[in-house]
Amino acid sequence: NMPNPPNQRLMWLIDLDLFKDVNDQYGHEAGDEVLKALAKTLTGFVNSERMVARWGGEEFMIISDDLTESEMEKFCDNLMKSIATTNIYYENQQISVTASIGVCEIKAQGDKAWHQALSAADKALYQAKDKGRNCMVCGDIKASY
């Protein structure tokens, strides 16, 4: 009997693509509507082992404790699909957005591990932006056992 693969504590940084363009094109109230709609979409991914928070301007963070390495990609696909298909209506205009995602493992308890994860997830996020957005990049997920 194979033991179940260990779950990892993962940090997902989700950053809206080209959010400045939304604000420039439709105004800041529209931008707020987009963020509210997105928060609602992301809340749909929460369960007893995941939490979501707004993390600065147009960034959100999910912490998940229940996903294994092999489940990450499917989770991420669902996440990106849900974001891309979130329809936001503002003054009779439909706005849709995509997001870039950086994810990495939080390898231990405590501040140091948190900051390391944040820095790795942030780097991964920048790489996702560089790759053309609407995608995910994993920062160093390989668990060290």
PDB file of C-alpha atoms in Angstrom:
ATOM      1  CA  ASN A   1       0.000   0.000   0.000  1.00  0.00           C
ATOM      2  CA  MET A   2       1.610   3.215  -1.161  1.00  0.00           C
ATOM      3  CA  PRO A   3       1.406   6.064   1.304  1.00  0.00           C
ATOM      4  CA  ASN A   4      -0.500   9.045   0.000  1.00  0.00           C
ATOM      5  CA  PRO A   5       1.740  11.716  -1.453  1.00  0.00           C
ATOM      6  CA  PRO A   6       2.254  14.445   1.090  1.00  0.00           C
ATOM      7  CA  ASN A   7       0.213  17.580   0.754  1.00  0.00           C
ATOM      8  CA  GLN A   8       2.173  20.749   0.622  1.00  0.00           C
ATOM      9  CA  ARG A   9       1.463  24.184   1.942  1.00  0.00           C
ATOM     10  CA  LEU A  10       1.396  26.220  -1.206  1.00  0.00           C
ATOM     11  CA  MET A  11       1.310  29.943  -1.745  1.00  0.00           C
ATOM     12  CA  TRP A  12      -0.464  31.109  -4.900  1.00  0.00           C
ATOM     13  CA  LEU A  13       0.050  34.710  -5.950  1.00  0.00           C
ATOM     14  CA  ILE A  14      -2.587  35.761  -8.449  1.00  0.00           C
ATOM     15  CA  ASP A  15      -2.069  39.004 -10.280  1.00  0.00           C
ATOM     16  CA  LEU A  16      -4.569  40.465 -12.714  1.00  0.00           C
ATOM     17  CA  ASP A  17      -3.127  41.000 -16.164  1.00  0.00           C
ATOM     18  CA  LEU A  18      -3.109  44.522 -17.540  1.00  0.00           C
ATOM     19  CA  PHE A  19      -5.264  45.810 -14.708  1.00  0.00           C
ATOM     20  CA  LYS A  20      -4.035  49.341 -15.308  1.00  0.00           C
ATOM     21  CA  ASP A  21      -5.626  49.151 -18.764  1.00  0.00           C
ATOM     22  CA  VAL A  22      -8.987  48.339 -17.197  1.00  0.00           C
ATOM     23  CA  ASN A  23      -8.722  51.392 -14.974  1.00  0.00           C
ATOM     24  CA  ASP A  24      -7.554  53.589 -17.847  1.00  0.00           C
ATOM     25  CA  GLN A  25     -10.227  52.390 -20.240  1.00  0.00           C
ATOM     26  CA  TYR A  26     -13.253  52.116 -17.976  1.00  0.00           C
ATOM     27  CA  GLY A  27     -12.312  54.094 -14.871  1.00  0.00           C
ATOM     28  CA  HIS A  28     -11.448  53.144 -11.317  1.00  0.00           C
ATOM     29  CA  GLU A  29     -14.998  52.234 -10.344  1.00  0.00           C
ATOM     30  CA  ALA A  30     -14.929  49.615 -13.063  1.00  0.00           C
ATOM     31  CA  GLY A  31     -11.619  48.420 -11.661  1.00  0.00           C
ATOM     32  CA  ASP A  32     -13.233  48.052  -8.250  1.00  0.00           C
ATOM     33  CA  GLU A  33     -16.054  46.005  -9.765  1.00  0.00           C
ATOM     34  CA  VAL A  34     -13.496  43.744 -11.406  1.00  0.00           C
ATOM     35  CA  LEU A  35     -11.729  43.187  -8.085  1.00  0.00           C
ATOM     36  CA  LYS A  36     -15.013  42.447  -6.305  1.00  0.00           C
ATOM     37  CA  ALA A  37     -16.085  39.974  -8.958  1.00  0.00           C
ATOM     38  CA  LEU A  38     -12.705  38.327  -8.834  1.00  0.00           C
ATOM     39  CA  ALA A  39     -12.739  38.070  -5.066  1.00  0.00           C
ATOM     40  CA  LYS A  40     -16.060  36.292  -5.383  1.00  0.00           C
ATOM     41  CA  THR A  41     -14.692  33.900  -8.008  1.00  0.00           C
ATOM     42  CA  LEU A  42     -11.653  33.099  -5.884  1.00  0.00           C
ATOM     43  CA  THR A  43     -13.757  32.585  -2.782  1.00  0.00           C
ATOM     44  CA  GLY A  44     -15.323  29.695  -4.682  1.00  0.00           C
ATOM     45  CA  PHE A  45     -11.996  27.882  -4.397  1.00  0.00           C
ATOM     46  CA  VAL A  46     -11.844  28.127  -0.636  1.00  0.00           C
ATOM     47  CA  ASN A  47     -12.449  25.142   1.605  1.00  0.00           C
ATOM     48  CA  SER A  48     -11.413  24.242   5.132  1.00  0.00           C
ATOM     49  CA  GLU A  49      -7.805  23.833   3.992  1.00  0.00           C
ATOM     50  CA  ARG A  50      -7.494  26.881   1.774  1.00  0.00           C
ATOM     51  CA  MET A  51      -7.775  30.576   2.337  1.00  0.00           C
ATOM     52  CA  VAL A  52      -7.822  33.539   0.023  1.00  0.00           C
ATOM     53  CA  ALA A  53      -6.892  37.152   0.674  1.00  0.00           C
ATOM     54  CA  ARG A  54      -6.417  40.303  -1.295  1.00  0.00           C
ATOM     55  CA  TRP A  55      -2.723  41.037  -1.362  1.00  0.00           C
ATOM     56  CA  GLY A  56      -2.072  44.591  -2.420  1.00  0.00           C
ATOM     57  CA  GLY A  57      -3.497  46.371  -5.458  1.00  0.00           C
ATOM     58  CA  GLU A  58      -4.669  43.806  -7.959  1.00  0.00           C
ATOM     59  CA  GLU A  59      -3.035  40.802  -6.400  1.00  0.00           C
ATOM     60  CA  PHE A  60      -4.702  38.015  -4.501  1.00  0.00           C
ATOM     61  CA  MET A  61      -3.149  35.226  -2.514  1.00  0.00           C
ATOM     62  CA  ILE A  62      -4.378  31.711  -1.900  1.00  0.00           C
ATOM     63  CA  ILE A  63      -2.775  29.465   0.682  1.00  0.00           C
ATOM     64  CA  SER A  64      -3.623  25.809   0.136  1.00  0.00           C
ATOM     65  CA  ASP A  65      -2.839  22.902   2.433  1.00  0.00           C
ATOM     66  CA  ASP A  66      -4.679  20.164   0.584  1.00  0.00           C
ATOM     67  CA  LEU A  67      -3.065  19.933  -2.843  1.00  0.00           C
ATOM     68  CA  THR A  68      -0.335  17.524  -3.836  1.00  0.00           C
ATOM     69  CA  GLU A  69       2.203  18.324  -6.506  1.00  0.00           C
ATOM     70  CA  SER A  70       0.260  16.293  -9.051  1.00  0.00           C
ATOM     71  CA  GLU A  71      -2.988  18.158  -8.375  1.00  0.00           C
ATOM     72  CA  MET A  72      -1.495  21.608  -8.744  1.00  0.00           C
ATOM     73  CA  GLU A  73      -1.815  21.927 -12.463  1.00  0.00           C
ATOM     74  CA  LYS A  74      -5.473  20.984 -12.558  1.00  0.00           C
ATOM     75  CA  PHE A  75      -6.224  23.349  -9.699  1.00  0.00           C
ATOM     76  CA  CYS A  76      -4.400  26.113 -11.514  1.00  0.00           C
ATOM     77  CA  ASP A  77      -6.173  25.443 -14.810  1.00  0.00           C
ATOM     78  CA  ASN A  78      -9.499  25.661 -13.016  1.00  0.00           C
ATOM     79  CA  LEU A  79      -8.389  28.839 -11.331  1.00  0.00           C
ATOM     80  CA  MET A  80      -7.325  30.513 -14.566  1.00  0.00           C
ATOM     81  CA  LYS A  81     -10.422  29.341 -16.410  1.00  0.00           C
ATOM     82  CA  SER A  82     -12.680  30.665 -13.658  1.00  0.00           C
ATOM     83  CA  ILE A  83     -10.936  34.020 -13.697  1.00  0.00           C
ATOM     84  CA  ALA A  84     -11.021  34.303 -17.495  1.00  0.00           C
ATOM     85  CA  THR A  85     -14.724  33.419 -17.604  1.00  0.00           C
ATOM     86  CA  THR A  86     -15.738  35.771 -14.806  1.00  0.00           C
ATOM     87  CA  ASN A  87     -18.003  38.226 -16.594  1.00  0.00           C
ATOM     88  CA  ILE A  88     -17.978  41.668 -15.138  1.00  0.00           C
ATOM     89  CA  TYR A  89     -20.589  44.114 -16.301  1.00  0.00           C
ATOM     90  CA  TYR A  90     -20.005  47.765 -15.784  1.00  0.00           C
ATOM     91  CA  GLU A  91     -22.303  50.378 -17.276  1.00  0.00           C
ATOM     92  CA  ASN A  92     -23.463  47.958 -19.977  1.00  0.00           C
ATOM     93  CA  GLN A  93     -19.954  47.008 -20.931  1.00  0.00           C
ATOM     94  CA  GLN A  94     -18.592  43.558 -20.393  1.00  0.00           C
ATOM     95  CA  ILE A  95     -15.088  43.387 -19.027  1.00  0.00           C
ATOM     96  CA  SER A  96     -13.078  40.217 -18.844  1.00  0.00           C
ATOM     97  CA  VAL A  97      -9.660  39.699 -17.364  1.00  0.00           C
ATOM     98  CA  THR A  98      -6.972  37.082 -17.110  1.00  0.00           C
ATOM     99  CA  ALA A  99      -4.428  36.523 -14.386  1.00  0.00           C
ATOM    100  CA  SER A 100      -0.843  35.442 -14.075  1.00  0.00           C
ATOM    101  CA  ILE A 101      -0.021  33.128 -11.221  1.00  0.00           C
ATOM    102  CA  GLY A 102       3.157  32.393  -9.318  1.00  0.00           C
ATOM    103  CA  VAL A 103       3.106  29.497  -6.913  1.00  0.00           C
ATOM    104  CA  CYS A 104       5.603  28.024  -4.521  1.00  0.00           C
ATOM    105  CA  GLU A 105       5.835  25.940  -1.424  1.00  0.00           C
ATOM    106  CA  ILE A 106       5.949  27.330   2.092  1.00  0.00           C
ATOM    107  CA  LYS A 107       8.542  24.942   3.426  1.00  0.00           C
ATOM    108  CA  ALA A 108       8.259  25.539   7.149  1.00  0.00           C
ATOM    109  CA  GLN A 109       6.445  27.422   9.862  1.00  0.00           C
ATOM    110  CA  GLY A 110       7.545  30.890  10.786  1.00  0.00           C
ATOM    111  CA  ASP A 111       8.428  34.236   9.319  1.00  0.00           C
ATOM    112  CA  LYS A 112      11.574  33.241   7.492  1.00  0.00           C
ATOM    113  CA  ALA A 113       9.884  30.480   5.499  1.00  0.00           C
ATOM    114  CA  TRP A 114       6.972  32.815   4.766  1.00  0.00           C
ATOM    115  CA  HIS A 115       9.256  35.517   3.373  1.00  0.00           C
ATOM    116  CA  GLN A 116      11.211  33.004   1.331  1.00  0.00           C
ATOM    117  CA  ALA A 117       7.994  31.680  -0.153  1.00  0.00           C
ATOM    118  CA  LEU A 118       6.741  35.167  -0.872  1.00  0.00           C
ATOM    119  CA  SER A 119       9.922  36.046  -2.676  1.00  0.00           C
ATOM    120  CA  ALA A 120       9.873  32.808  -4.706  1.00  0.00           C
ATOM    121  CA  ALA A 121       6.192  33.181  -5.594  1.00  0.00           C
ATOM    122  CA  ASP A 122       6.796  36.773  -6.596  1.00  0.00           C
ATOM    123  CA  LYS A 123       9.669  35.801  -8.895  1.00  0.00           C
ATOM    124  CA  ALA A 124       7.537  33.070 -10.419  1.00  0.00           C
ATOM    125  CA  LEU A 125       4.767  35.600 -10.954  1.00  0.00           C
ATOM    126  CA  TYR A 126       7.113  37.922 -12.839  1.00  0.00           C
ATOM    127  CA  GLN A 127       8.156  35.017 -15.026  1.00  0.00           C
ATOM    128  CA  ALA A 128       4.512  34.255 -15.779  1.00  0.00           C
ATOM    129  CA  LYS A 129       4.053  37.884 -16.849  1.00  0.00           C
ATOM    130  CA  ASP A 130       7.167  37.634 -19.019  1.00  0.00           C
ATOM    131  CA  LYS A 131       5.922  34.441 -20.651  1.00  0.00           C
ATOM    132  CA  GLY A 132       2.942  36.330 -21.992  1.00  0.00           C
ATOM    133  CA  ARG A 133       0.528  36.335 -19.050  1.00  0.00           C
ATOM    134  CA  ASN A 134      -2.523  34.177 -18.364  1.00  0.00           C
ATOM    135  CA  CYS A 135      -0.305  31.346 -17.202  1.00  0.00           C
ATOM    136  CA  MET A 136       1.287  29.872 -14.119  1.00  0.00           C
ATOM    137  CA  VAL A 137       4.919  29.490 -13.161  1.00  0.00           C
ATOM    138  CA  CYS A 138       6.041  27.290 -10.273  1.00  0.00           C
ATOM    139  CA  GLY A 139       8.874  28.521  -8.138  1.00  0.00           C
ATOM    140  CA  ASP A 140      10.878  25.643  -6.676  1.00  0.00           C
ATOM    141  CA  ILE A 141       8.077  23.283  -5.589  1.00  0.00           C
ATOM    142  CA  LYS A 142      10.208  20.174  -5.221  1.00  0.00           C
ATOM    143  CA  ALA A 143       9.822  19.185  -1.643  1.00  0.00           C
ATOM    144  CA  SER A 144      12.981  18.510   0.293  1.00  0.00           C
ATOM    145  CA  TYR A 145      12.388  15.312   2.225  1.00  0.00           C
TER     146      TYR A 145
END
